[in-house]
Amino acid sequence: MAPHPQTWLKLLSQGLYCEPGGFFIDPLRGVERAVITHAHSDHARPGHAHALCSPATRDLMQARMGQGAPATIEALSWGERVTMGGVGISLHPAGHVLGSAQICLEYQGSRAVISGDYKRTADTTCDGFAPVACDVFVTEATFALPVFRHPDPLAEIRRLLASVALFPERTHVVGCYALGKTQRLIALLREAGWDRPIHLHGALAPLCAIYEAHGVRLGDLRPATVAAKSDLVGGIVLAPPSAVADRWARRLAEPVVAVASGWMRVRQRAKQGGVELPLVISDHADWDELLATLDDVGAPEIWVTHGREDALIHAAGLRGIKGRALRLVGYGEGEEE
Amino acid sequence: MIAFADLLERLVFTPGRLAKLALLRRYFATVPDPDRGFALAAITGALKFPTAKAGLIRELAAARTDPVLFDLSYDYVGDLAETVALIWPERPTNAATPSLSEVVATLASAAKADLPAIVATWLDASDASVRLALLKLITGGLRVGASGRLAKTALAELGQGISADDIEEVWHGLTPPYGELFAWIEGRGPKPDPRHAPVFRAPMLAHPLEESDLADLVAAEHRAEWKWDGIRVQLVATQGGRALYSRGAEDISGAFPEILAGVAFHAVLDGELLVMRDGVVAPFADLQQRLNRKSVTAKMQRDFPVHIRLYDMLFDGAEDLRRLSFDERRARLEAWFARTQPARMDLSEQIAFSSLEDLAELRHAARAASIEGLMLKRADSPYVPGRPKGLWWKWKRDPLSIDAVLMYAQRGHGKRSSYYSDFTFGLWRGDELLPVGKAYFGFTDEELVMLDKFVRNNTTQRFGPVREVAKSMVVEVAFDAAQLSTRHKSGVALRFPRISRIRTDKPAAEADQLETLLALVERS
Ligand SMILES: [Zn+2]
Ligand SMILES: [Zn+2]
């Protein structure tokens, strides 16, 4: 009989550890061997000696981490399989950001899939989530409350464009993180017909170039820092949330502050920090997507890495699925949503 | 409901007045009758139908959701209507999203027993934003991020040569959905005739008098009165009813029933609402106890007795006096007062003076906290709505000031949200600093940049959005009066505190003591 994944996947202080394989998944501290789901800073931490990940994640890590990047990185394309200590490893798209992967581990006939962060909504800037049947599905639960049901992102973008049309003398500045959300917003704006230049805060530009290098067309992007204030009137500027709420935004003409995040769904949350136009656009699965994914992978047991595990485990129980909370402190910090 | 819900959502998040106006204008210009009329009623608080209890929406949600998941969600969101709006698991329906007028009409007529099924169908046919507006509307919890006055201003801007004041003059004779009003504004119909309704008339306002204006004033051409520190009101009593309005056209009748109960005449009067005991005006803090209430207890009426000090008369019966000169109106007011002997009212005293120097002296000597300064009115001035130039002046007495130490700072709102612009300042009691007030304005843009920088570089602790700063920055705080207050830790409340100067020249230890401020407290 195949061994239960809990006999070969252990929870150590550094994170989830595959004992026979001798590697960690998204470890929270520097380790000898790491398998990385995606390049967000809470999952790809500095200081690893060797890492395995998707080619795009490799490029993003090298661009972002500099000296902190793993000394050697082995890239694996979708579905390609390698073996370490008798553990088969393959990567499958997670649909979260460019290069984001689910990690499928097989050991002596039992299979665990670690989702990393994921979403199910279509996104032209990364490959879509591919469900993999498994014995244990290790899932995130960032938005695991039934109140989180993300609306159609294009409809949200149209709300932004309607506001741009209503306030032509103001600059719309959208708060968004550098990796994933920025490029997705740009792609959605293009899809909605916005073909004018989009101005970027300096912190957002480098990763856009890597997206372009991986074949994601983003159109005319310009730096917001050197552009004359008047060029930005009636335009759209993207900037990190920290800059939007701070002195950086003062250079803009009467900015309308928008923030694009799944958290914007709840008003009280959105009202904090002076957001004038909350846009509910998320890179994570919402409640319905989480439940649909449990059905799609058909695992009899789920482990929840981070987020609202109480609600998700309760809902899994109602479906006859066993749930376990890993409570990995450290995910969902810094660079999420 | 879709456009209405969208409007509500934008208004809640939009801090700027101009932006709110733009949102309202777009709404009124693009949404057809009668929906926009009902929206106007919702914003002005004129929408009346029996509201449902919160229990109804709770039961609706309970019937469709898992109780554990509902509780976890409610716990997270914190607001029942919003939780239900977000969690509602729609069932497929062929029904269209209801219009605002359909909702209003249905709520006004539906039998109570039918309500749950009706509401459930509406929720199925709506998205989360519409559901939230619906649920708030149904339970009477709708909060709109815009005042009725702002909505009327937006409406006026859609018309040709119509002002918000013009709308106020007909407003209280109209009922939702205001078809007549929209027709007039869009040039499709005549100005609505309020007939005998007790409508509000735009009040006449004064300009602040600067020292430089004094040279051009001729004493003999002016009349002087005290400027009292209450709230300016308009009392309207006509064949059609009676109402008490604030200066901003808000109907505040409900909060002051004793004033209206004493009205046995037909007139439109302009005056100052004050709390008075034995003929003496109480501090503004007392009046504040009575403001912003829909209704009032007998105890409140006893403890904080209100009174109107009359400044002017706009109508005597049905006769419009506004074209008459100030002197003529005053004569009419005095004669009317002698004849009518209205309860809870007196006449604003006219101050005798022979020169502006006399007046300056009087103004300087007036130290009662309830006096803000002097009013100067041209004897020949007609009653002109708005703030006409050169007719009425308000001559505030010189502000008092203290040197205080900056203690805490918070980010401002709207345009200022990237600056620390809300400041708490304190005075010394022995070697302890005690907060005595908050100021949000008074400083120049350059001074704001400087204060903001100081806060960022000198933060010692954070409490949520509040930053505590090193006790090293002295600011001069100007204010109009200091009044004893049991609600403030320092025991003193300041009227209109503002930061008038940054005293980088002064070390914190040399800022004022609390005693200095207490010595400025006046009891009238
Ligand atoms: Zn992520
Ligand atoms: Zn994450």
PDB file of C-alpha atoms in Angstrom, chain B residues 194-199 201 236-243 263-268 317-319:
ATOM      1  CA  PRO B 194     -44.663  75.939  -3.587  1.00  0.00           C
ATOM      2  CA  ARG B 195     -48.030  77.642  -2.845  1.00  0.00           C
ATOM      3  CA  HIS B 196     -48.330  77.823   0.934  1.00  0.00           C
ATOM      4  CA  ALA B 197     -45.704  75.281   1.910  1.00  0.00           C
ATOM      5  CA  PRO B 198     -43.237  76.497   4.564  1.00  0.00           C
ATOM      6  CA  VAL B 199     -40.253  76.627   2.212  1.00  0.00           C
ATOM      7  CA  ARG B 201     -35.451  81.071   1.679  1.00  0.00           C
ATOM      8  CA  VAL B 236     -40.952  79.662   8.659  1.00  0.00           C
ATOM      9  CA  ALA B 237     -44.649  79.654   9.581  1.00  0.00           C
ATOM     10  CA  THR B 238     -47.234  79.786   6.780  1.00  0.00           C
ATOM     11  CA  GLN B 239     -50.769  78.622   6.143  1.00  0.00           C
ATOM     12  CA  GLY B 240     -49.264  75.374   4.900  1.00  0.00           C
ATOM     13  CA  GLY B 241     -47.225  74.569   7.987  1.00  0.00           C
ATOM     14  CA  ARG B 242     -44.161  75.553   9.957  1.00  0.00           C
ATOM     15  CA  ALA B 243     -40.549  74.545  10.010  1.00  0.00           C
ATOM     16  CA  VAL B 263     -45.581  79.485  16.945  1.00  0.00           C
ATOM     17  CA  ALA B 264     -49.021  81.044  16.537  1.00  0.00           C
ATOM     18  CA  PHE B 265     -48.306  83.444  13.679  1.00  0.00           C
ATOM     19  CA  HIS B 266     -47.415  83.527   9.992  1.00  0.00           C
ATOM     20  CA  ALA B 267     -43.985  84.941   9.309  1.00  0.00           C
ATOM     21  CA  VAL B 268     -40.488  84.102   8.105  1.00  0.00           C
ATOM     22  CA  GLY B 317     -47.794  87.075   7.002  1.00  0.00           C
ATOM     23  CA  ALA B 318     -47.767  86.643   3.244  1.00  0.00           C
ATOM     24  CA  GLU B 319     -46.028  89.969   2.629  1.00  0.00           C
TER      25      GLU B 319
END
